[in-house]
PDB file of C-alpha atoms in Angstrom:
ATOM      1  CA  GLY E  18     -35.028  14.695  54.448  1.00 68.00           C
ATOM      2  CA  ALA E  19     -32.253  17.107  55.331  1.00 78.00           C
ATOM      3  CA  VAL E  20     -32.884  20.650  54.162  1.00 86.00           C
ATOM      4  CA  VAL E  21     -30.494  23.563  53.915  1.00 91.00           C
ATOM      5  CA  SER E  22     -31.843  27.053  53.445  1.00 94.00           C
ATOM      6  CA  GLN E  23     -29.607  29.694  51.890  1.00 96.00           C
ATOM      7  CA  HIS E  24     -30.438  33.395  51.793  1.00 96.00           C
ATOM      8  CA  PRO E  25     -30.544  35.639  49.946  1.00 97.00           C
ATOM      9  CA  SER E  26     -30.938  33.962  46.593  1.00 95.00           C
ATOM     10  CA  ARG E  27     -29.839  37.083  44.777  1.00 96.00           C
ATOM     11  CA  VAL E  28     -28.113  40.235  45.952  1.00 97.00           C
ATOM     12  CA  ILE E  29     -26.768  43.283  44.200  1.00 97.00           C
ATOM     13  CA  CYS E  30     -24.439  45.526  46.126  1.00 96.00           C
ATOM     14  CA  LYS E  31     -22.227  48.505  45.490  1.00 97.00           C
ATOM     15  CA  SER E  32     -18.501  48.134  45.267  1.00 97.00           C
ATOM     16  CA  GLY E  33     -16.877  48.600  48.673  1.00 97.00           C
ATOM     17  CA  THR E  34     -19.811  47.390  50.728  1.00 97.00           C
ATOM     18  CA  SER E  35     -20.117  44.087  52.585  1.00 97.00           C
ATOM     19  CA  VAL E  36     -22.629  41.345  51.980  1.00 98.00           C
ATOM     20  CA  LYS E  37     -23.693  38.557  54.319  1.00 97.00           C
ATOM     21  CA  ILE E  38     -25.010  35.224  53.090  1.00 97.00           C
ATOM     22  CA  GLU E  39     -26.739  32.871  55.481  1.00 97.00           C
ATOM     23  CA  CYS E  40     -26.884  29.116  55.385  1.00 95.00           C
ATOM     24  CA  ARG E  41     -29.219  27.315  57.768  1.00 94.00           C
ATOM     25  CA  SER E  42     -29.804  23.624  58.322  1.00 90.00           C
ATOM     26  CA  LEU E  43     -33.514  23.396  58.991  1.00 89.00           C
ATOM     27  CA  ASP E  44     -34.018  19.922  60.340  1.00 84.00           C
ATOM     28  CA  PHE E  45     -30.635  18.663  61.422  1.00 83.00           C
ATOM     29  CA  GLN E  46     -27.535  19.798  63.208  1.00 84.00           C
ATOM     30  CA  ALA E  47     -24.802  20.719  60.791  1.00 85.00           C
ATOM     31  CA  THR E  48     -21.519  20.011  62.480  1.00 84.00           C
ATOM     32  CA  THR E  49     -19.637  20.921  59.324  1.00 88.00           C
ATOM     33  CA  MET E  50     -20.481  23.422  56.627  1.00 91.00           C
ATOM     34  CA  PHE E  51     -18.745  24.035  53.342  1.00 93.00           C
ATOM     35  CA  TRP E  52     -18.763  27.175  51.232  1.00 96.00           C
ATOM     36  CA  TYR E  53     -18.268  26.993  47.489  1.00 95.00           C
ATOM     37  CA  ARG E  54     -17.921  29.494  44.727  1.00 95.00           C
ATOM     38  CA  GLN E  55     -18.992  28.755  41.189  1.00 91.00           C
ATOM     39  CA  PHE E  56     -17.964  30.729  38.142  1.00 85.00           C
ATOM     40  CA  PRO E  57     -20.102  30.659  35.000  1.00 79.00           C
ATOM     41  CA  LYS E  58     -20.009  27.306  33.275  1.00 75.00           C
ATOM     42  CA  GLN E  59     -17.464  25.992  35.759  1.00 79.00           C
ATOM     43  CA  SER E  60     -17.386  23.549  38.599  1.00 85.00           C
ATOM     44  CA  LEU E  61     -17.685  24.315  42.273  1.00 89.00           C
ATOM     45  CA  MET E  62     -14.583  25.609  43.970  1.00 91.00           C
ATOM     46  CA  LEU E  63     -14.364  24.904  47.673  1.00 93.00           C
ATOM     47  CA  MET E  64     -13.581  28.086  49.548  1.00 95.00           C
ATOM     48  CA  ALA E  65     -13.603  26.956  53.146  1.00 95.00           C
ATOM     49  CA  THR E  66     -14.750  24.369  55.629  1.00 92.00           C
ATOM     50  CA  SER E  67     -16.205  25.397  58.942  1.00 90.00           C
ATOM     51  CA  ASN E  68     -16.910  23.364  62.019  1.00 86.00           C
ATOM     52  CA  GLU E  69     -19.312  24.625  64.619  1.00 83.00           C
ATOM     53  CA  GLY E  70     -17.579  26.671  67.273  1.00 82.00           C
ATOM     54  CA  SER E  71     -14.171  26.788  65.636  1.00 84.00           C
ATOM     55  CA  LYS E  72     -12.405  28.838  63.019  1.00 88.00           C
ATOM     56  CA  ALA E  73     -12.943  28.022  59.400  1.00 92.00           C
ATOM     57  CA  THR E  74     -10.292  26.279  57.350  1.00 93.00           C
ATOM     58  CA  TYR E  75      -9.716  28.117  54.107  1.00 95.00           C
ATOM     59  CA  GLU E  76      -8.523  26.604  50.871  1.00 94.00           C
ATOM     60  CA  GLN E  77      -5.314  27.812  49.359  1.00 93.00           C
ATOM     61  CA  GLY E  78      -5.714  31.103  47.589  1.00 94.00           C
ATOM     62  CA  VAL E  79      -8.892  32.140  49.388  1.00 95.00           C
ATOM     63  CA  GLU E  80      -8.528  35.374  51.361  1.00 94.00           C
ATOM     64  CA  LYS E  81      -9.831  34.720  54.844  1.00 93.00           C
ATOM     65  CA  ASP E  82     -10.025  38.421  55.645  1.00 95.00           C
ATOM     66  CA  LYS E  83     -12.180  39.026  52.627  1.00 96.00           C
ATOM     67  CA  PHE E  84     -14.471  36.042  52.984  1.00 97.00           C
ATOM     68  CA  LEU E  85     -15.407  35.883  56.637  1.00 96.00           C
ATOM     69  CA  ILE E  86     -17.062  32.688  57.742  1.00 95.00           C
ATOM     70  CA  ASN E  87     -18.875  32.246  61.016  1.00 91.00           C
ATOM     71  CA  HIS E  88     -20.349  28.986  62.255  1.00 89.00           C
ATOM     72  CA  ALA E  89     -21.533  29.935  65.690  1.00 82.00           C
ATOM     73  CA  SER E  90     -24.297  27.386  65.998  1.00 89.00           C
ATOM     74  CA  LEU E  91     -25.117  23.930  64.742  1.00 87.00           C
ATOM     75  CA  THR E  92     -27.775  25.302  62.418  1.00 90.00           C
ATOM     76  CA  LEU E  93     -26.280  28.493  61.050  1.00 93.00           C
ATOM     77  CA  SER E  94     -23.204  29.472  59.105  1.00 93.00           C
ATOM     78  CA  THR E  95     -22.623  32.824  57.466  1.00 95.00           C
ATOM     79  CA  LEU E  96     -20.315  34.010  54.733  1.00 97.00           C
ATOM     80  CA  THR E  97     -19.568  37.722  54.647  1.00 97.00           C
ATOM     81  CA  VAL E  98     -17.937  39.153  51.578  1.00 97.00           C
ATOM     82  CA  THR E  99     -16.180  42.254  52.857  1.00 97.00           C
ATOM     83  CA  SER E 100     -15.390  45.308  50.758  1.00 97.00           C
ATOM     84  CA  ALA E 101     -16.864  43.631  47.740  1.00 97.00           C
ATOM     85  CA  HIS E 102     -15.522  44.317  44.270  1.00 96.00           C
ATOM     86  CA  PRO E 103     -16.928  43.418  40.871  1.00 96.00           C
ATOM     87  CA  GLU E 104     -14.565  40.445  40.631  1.00 95.00           C
ATOM     88  CA  ASP E 105     -16.302  38.963  43.673  1.00 96.00           C
ATOM     89  CA  SER E 106     -19.452  38.647  41.612  1.00 96.00           C
ATOM     90  CA  SER E 107     -20.236  34.961  41.496  1.00 95.00           C
ATOM     91  CA  PHE E 108     -22.576  32.203  42.559  1.00 94.00           C
ATOM     92  CA  TYR E 109     -21.961  31.096  46.145  1.00 96.00           C
ATOM     93  CA  ILE E 110     -23.272  27.783  47.454  1.00 95.00           C
ATOM     94  CA  CYS E 111     -23.167  26.318  50.925  1.00 94.00           C
ATOM     95  CA  SER E 112     -23.489  22.713  51.962  1.00 92.00           C
ATOM     96  CA  ALA E 113     -23.924  21.125  55.326  1.00 89.00           C
ATOM     97  CA  GLY E 114     -22.886  17.809  56.761  1.00 81.00           C
ATOM     98  CA  GLY E 115     -24.037  16.073  59.851  1.00 68.00           C
ATOM     99  CA  GLY E 116     -27.573  15.178  58.912  1.00 57.00           C
ATOM    100  CA  GLY E 117     -27.531  11.572  59.879  1.00 57.00           C
ATOM    101  CA  GLN E 118     -26.784   9.298  56.951  1.00 51.00           C
ATOM    102  CA  ASN E 119     -26.367  12.091  54.434  1.00 59.00           C
ATOM    103  CA  TYR E 120     -22.858  11.134  53.401  1.00 68.00           C
ATOM    104  CA  GLY E 121     -22.958  13.504  50.466  1.00 68.00           C
ATOM    105  CA  TYR E 122     -24.037  16.563  52.400  1.00 81.00           C
ATOM    106  CA  THR E 123     -26.976  18.802  51.608  1.00 87.00           C
ATOM    107  CA  PHE E 124     -26.656  21.896  49.476  1.00 91.00           C
ATOM    108  CA  GLY E 125     -28.295  25.253  49.728  1.00 92.00           C
ATOM    109  CA  SER E 126     -29.963  26.779  46.689  1.00 92.00           C
ATOM    110  CA  GLY E 127     -27.152  29.243  46.129  1.00 93.00           C
ATOM    111  CA  THR E 128     -26.722  33.009  46.167  1.00 95.00           C
ATOM    112  CA  ARG E 129     -26.054  35.065  43.054  1.00 95.00           C
ATOM    113  CA  LEU E 130     -23.918  38.013  44.092  1.00 96.00           C
ATOM    114  CA  THR E 131     -23.498  40.920  41.717  1.00 96.00           C
ATOM    115  CA  VAL E 132     -21.207  43.763  42.715  1.00 97.00           C
ATOM    116  CA  VAL E 133     -21.680  46.957  40.742  1.00 96.00           C
TER     117      VAL E 133
ATOM    118  CA  ALA Q   6      -5.174  14.079  46.608  1.00 80.00           C
ATOM    119  CA  GLN Q   7      -8.584  13.135  45.303  1.00 87.00           C
ATOM    120  CA  SER Q   8      -9.844  14.059  41.874  1.00 92.00           C
ATOM    121  CA  VAL Q   9     -12.766  13.534  39.547  1.00 95.00           C
ATOM    122  CA  ALA Q  10     -12.766  13.577  35.774  1.00 95.00           C
ATOM    123  CA  GLN Q  11     -15.802  14.145  33.613  1.00 96.00           C
ATOM    124  CA  PRO Q  12     -14.377  13.860  30.123  1.00 95.00           C
ATOM    125  CA  GLU Q  13     -17.378  15.245  28.265  1.00 96.00           C
ATOM    126  CA  ASP Q  14     -18.332  18.895  28.510  1.00 94.00           C
ATOM    127  CA  GLN Q  15     -21.658  18.153  26.872  1.00 96.00           C
ATOM    128  CA  VAL Q  16     -23.720  15.114  26.033  1.00 98.00           C
ATOM    129  CA  ASN Q  17     -26.509  15.311  23.482  1.00 98.00           C
ATOM    130  CA  VAL Q  18     -29.227  12.702  23.325  1.00 98.00           C
ATOM    131  CA  ALA Q  19     -32.666  12.417  21.802  1.00 98.00           C
ATOM    132  CA  GLU Q  20     -35.637  12.022  24.086  1.00 98.00           C
ATOM    133  CA  GLY Q  21     -36.444   8.385  24.673  1.00 97.00           C
ATOM    134  CA  ASN Q  22     -32.899   7.229  24.059  1.00 98.00           C
ATOM    135  CA  PRO Q  23     -30.604   5.951  26.791  1.00 98.00           C
ATOM    136  CA  LEU Q  24     -28.041   8.336  28.195  1.00 97.00           C
ATOM    137  CA  THR Q  25     -24.665   7.933  29.830  1.00 98.00           C
ATOM    138  CA  VAL Q  26     -22.624  10.610  31.547  1.00 98.00           C
ATOM    139  CA  LYS Q  27     -19.107   9.483  32.310  1.00 98.00           C
ATOM    140  CA  CYS Q  28     -17.119   9.910  35.501  1.00 98.00           C
ATOM    141  CA  THR Q  29     -13.814   8.529  36.725  1.00 97.00           C
ATOM    142  CA  TYR Q  30     -12.251   9.224  40.067  1.00 96.00           C
ATOM    143  CA  SER Q  31      -9.100   8.987  42.111  1.00 94.00           C
ATOM    144  CA  VAL Q  32      -9.088   8.793  45.891  1.00 89.00           C
ATOM    145  CA  SER Q  33      -7.070   7.188  48.659  1.00 86.00           C
ATOM    146  CA  GLY Q  34      -8.909   4.314  50.215  1.00 85.00           C
ATOM    147  CA  ASN Q  35     -12.553   3.550  49.708  1.00 86.00           C
ATOM    148  CA  PRO Q  36     -14.601   6.214  47.971  1.00 90.00           C
ATOM    149  CA  TYR Q  37     -17.944   7.773  48.611  1.00 91.00           C
ATOM    150  CA  LEU Q  38     -19.271   8.686  45.156  1.00 94.00           C
ATOM    151  CA  PHE Q  39     -22.103  11.010  44.244  1.00 94.00           C
ATOM    152  CA  TRP Q  40     -24.002  12.489  41.366  1.00 96.00           C
ATOM    153  CA  TYR Q  41     -25.682  15.862  41.567  1.00 94.00           C
ATOM    154  CA  VAL Q  42     -27.760  17.836  39.108  1.00 95.00           C
ATOM    155  CA  GLN Q  43     -27.851  21.603  38.823  1.00 92.00           C
ATOM    156  CA  TYR Q  44     -30.455  23.713  37.076  1.00 90.00           C
ATOM    157  CA  PRO Q  45     -29.684  27.332  36.123  1.00 84.00           C
ATOM    158  CA  ASN Q  46     -29.088  29.615  39.105  1.00 79.00           C
ATOM    159  CA  ARG Q  47     -29.869  26.845  41.535  1.00 83.00           C
ATOM    160  CA  GLY Q  48     -27.949  24.820  44.053  1.00 84.00           C
ATOM    161  CA  LEU Q  49     -27.095  21.172  43.626  1.00 88.00           C
ATOM    162  CA  GLN Q  50     -29.719  18.492  43.885  1.00 90.00           C
ATOM    163  CA  PHE Q  51     -28.657  15.058  45.055  1.00 89.00           C
ATOM    164  CA  LEU Q  52     -29.322  12.245  42.569  1.00 93.00           C
ATOM    165  CA  LEU Q  53     -27.636   9.201  43.992  1.00 93.00           C
ATOM    166  CA  LYS Q  54     -24.674   7.894  45.916  1.00 92.00           C
ATOM    167  CA  TYR Q  55     -22.466   4.867  46.260  1.00 93.00           C
ATOM    168  CA  ILE Q  56     -21.259   4.146  49.757  1.00 89.00           C
ATOM    169  CA  THR Q  57     -20.953   0.393  49.887  1.00 86.00           C
ATOM    170  CA  GLY Q  58     -22.819  -2.695  48.776  1.00 88.00           C
ATOM    171  CA  ASP Q  59     -24.302  -3.243  45.326  1.00 91.00           C
ATOM    172  CA  ASN Q  60     -22.294  -1.707  42.539  1.00 93.00           C
ATOM    173  CA  LEU Q  61     -25.452  -0.596  40.740  1.00 96.00           C
ATOM    174  CA  VAL Q  62     -27.163   2.176  42.604  1.00 96.00           C
ATOM    175  CA  LYS Q  63     -30.521   3.644  41.749  1.00 95.00           C
ATOM    176  CA  GLY Q  64     -31.412   7.215  42.415  1.00 93.00           C
ATOM    177  CA  SER Q  65     -33.916   9.941  41.784  1.00 91.00           C
ATOM    178  CA  TYR Q  66     -35.816  10.539  38.534  1.00 92.00           C
ATOM    179  CA  GLY Q  67     -34.940   7.133  37.094  1.00 96.00           C
ATOM    180  CA  PHE Q  68     -31.185   7.666  37.136  1.00 97.00           C
ATOM    181  CA  GLU Q  69     -28.734   4.962  38.091  1.00 97.00           C
ATOM    182  CA  ALA Q  70     -24.978   4.609  38.262  1.00 98.00           C
ATOM    183  CA  GLU Q  71     -22.582   1.722  38.304  1.00 95.00           C
ATOM    184  CA  PHE Q  72     -19.551   1.675  40.536  1.00 96.00           C
ATOM    185  CA  ASN Q  73     -16.618  -0.052  38.868  1.00 96.00           C
ATOM    186  CA  LYS Q  74     -13.684  -0.318  41.208  1.00 93.00           C
ATOM    187  CA  SER Q  75     -11.229  -1.750  38.715  1.00 94.00           C
ATOM    188  CA  GLN Q  76     -11.889   1.037  36.254  1.00 96.00           C
ATOM    189  CA  THR Q  77     -12.390   3.643  38.987  1.00 96.00           C
ATOM    190  CA  SER Q  78     -15.546   4.773  37.255  1.00 97.00           C
ATOM    191  CA  PHE Q  79     -19.014   5.787  38.316  1.00 98.00           C
ATOM    192  CA  HIS Q  80     -20.957   6.496  35.126  1.00 98.00           C
ATOM    193  CA  LEU Q  81     -24.450   7.943  35.365  1.00 98.00           C
ATOM    194  CA  LYS Q  82     -27.125   6.297  33.238  1.00 98.00           C
ATOM    195  CA  LYS Q  83     -30.786   6.509  32.419  1.00 98.00           C
ATOM    196  CA  PRO Q  84     -32.631   4.084  30.132  1.00 97.00           C
ATOM    197  CA  SER Q  85     -34.871   6.701  28.543  1.00 97.00           C
ATOM    198  CA  ALA Q  86     -33.989  10.388  28.559  1.00 98.00           C
ATOM    199  CA  LEU Q  87     -36.501  13.191  28.979  1.00 97.00           C
ATOM    200  CA  VAL Q  88     -36.243  16.770  27.778  1.00 96.00           C
ATOM    201  CA  SER Q  89     -36.628  17.801  31.406  1.00 95.00           C
ATOM    202  CA  ASP Q  90     -33.375  15.968  32.220  1.00 96.00           C
ATOM    203  CA  SER Q  91     -31.475  18.711  30.421  1.00 96.00           C
ATOM    204  CA  ALA Q  92     -29.223  20.244  33.066  1.00 96.00           C
ATOM    205  CA  LEU Q  93     -25.674  20.316  34.382  1.00 95.00           C
ATOM    206  CA  TYR Q  94     -24.500  17.129  36.067  1.00 97.00           C
ATOM    207  CA  PHE Q  95     -21.662  16.852  38.549  1.00 95.00           C
ATOM    208  CA  CYS Q  96     -19.872  13.773  39.773  1.00 96.00           C
ATOM    209  CA  ALA Q  97     -18.194  14.043  43.173  1.00 94.00           C
ATOM    210  CA  VAL Q  98     -16.023  11.939  45.443  1.00 93.00           C
ATOM    211  CA  ARG Q  99     -14.860  12.033  48.989  1.00 88.00           C
ATOM    212  CA  PRO Q 100     -12.798   9.513  50.880  1.00 83.00           C
ATOM    213  CA  TYR Q 101     -14.292   7.269  53.453  1.00 77.00           C
ATOM    214  CA  THR Q 102     -13.323   8.714  56.815  1.00 72.00           C
ATOM    215  CA  GLY Q 103     -14.888   8.843  60.199  1.00 61.00           C
ATOM    216  CA  THR Q 104     -15.480  12.554  59.967  1.00 64.00           C
ATOM    217  CA  ALA Q 105     -16.750  14.981  57.394  1.00 67.00           C
ATOM    218  CA  SER Q 106     -14.288  15.177  54.537  1.00 77.00           C
ATOM    219  CA  LYS Q 107     -14.183  17.431  51.528  1.00 83.00           C
ATOM    220  CA  LEU Q 108     -16.160  16.641  48.425  1.00 88.00           C
ATOM    221  CA  THR Q 109     -14.240  17.029  45.196  1.00 90.00           C
ATOM    222  CA  PHE Q 110     -16.292  17.756  42.110  1.00 92.00           C
ATOM    223  CA  GLY Q 111     -15.734  17.072  38.467  1.00 93.00           C
ATOM    224  CA  THR Q 112     -15.976  19.906  35.992  1.00 92.00           C
ATOM    225  CA  GLY Q 113     -19.541  19.055  35.123  1.00 94.00           C
ATOM    226  CA  THR Q 114     -21.267  17.695  32.027  1.00 96.00           C
ATOM    227  CA  ARG Q 115     -24.084  19.525  30.378  1.00 96.00           C
ATOM    228  CA  LEU Q 116     -26.797  17.153  29.253  1.00 97.00           C
ATOM    229  CA  GLN Q 117     -28.953  18.315  26.388  1.00 97.00           C
ATOM    230  CA  VAL Q 118     -31.990  16.205  25.573  1.00 97.00           C
ATOM    231  CA  THR Q 119     -33.850  17.108  22.410  1.00 96.00           C
ATOM    232  CA  LEU Q 120     -37.158  16.021  20.948  1.00 94.00           C
TER     233      LEU Q 120
END
């Protein structure tokens, strides 16, 4: 079945630095990728939608200059949290669409970001 | 705009008993409906989906869900709960379109199965 690999699973960084999270579709071409953020004991909040080769579409209230999304190939999308602050600490999850009949998309295993 | 409601923050059930996790939705047109399960610090695992066809869909780990168009519901069920089913469950919907559309999630229901 469709598999999405997300790395790293956990990252701790210092305030002011940037962190890159990768999301790869391993056995299918992901024409669309979605990036979510999840706060403790809360649902998933869609941050942005990216289509391969074009700019990402950000949800209202999400700072596009802070959360840089690149989807340069059909198997890789990256989310870079720039100048991270402690309030950016969260669980980030990607999902990918395009894997044949996977109408519900396939999710990565998530990245726990802690900014200290 | 599409939306999903999961009215229960937590559902408690004894092992061996049947379980139901409720979900209602709102979407323009025909819906694609999904259930996902999440374990601590993990991504979402797909359980089952309704796209078209039979209203009763069967999924992974013995779970099933019934699509009820008139009540706009898609409740998750399992005849006999296991302790290992304890996790966070999300219902999600997206409209039927020809291209990838956004999934909207409910707020999640924590299932606690006890011995």
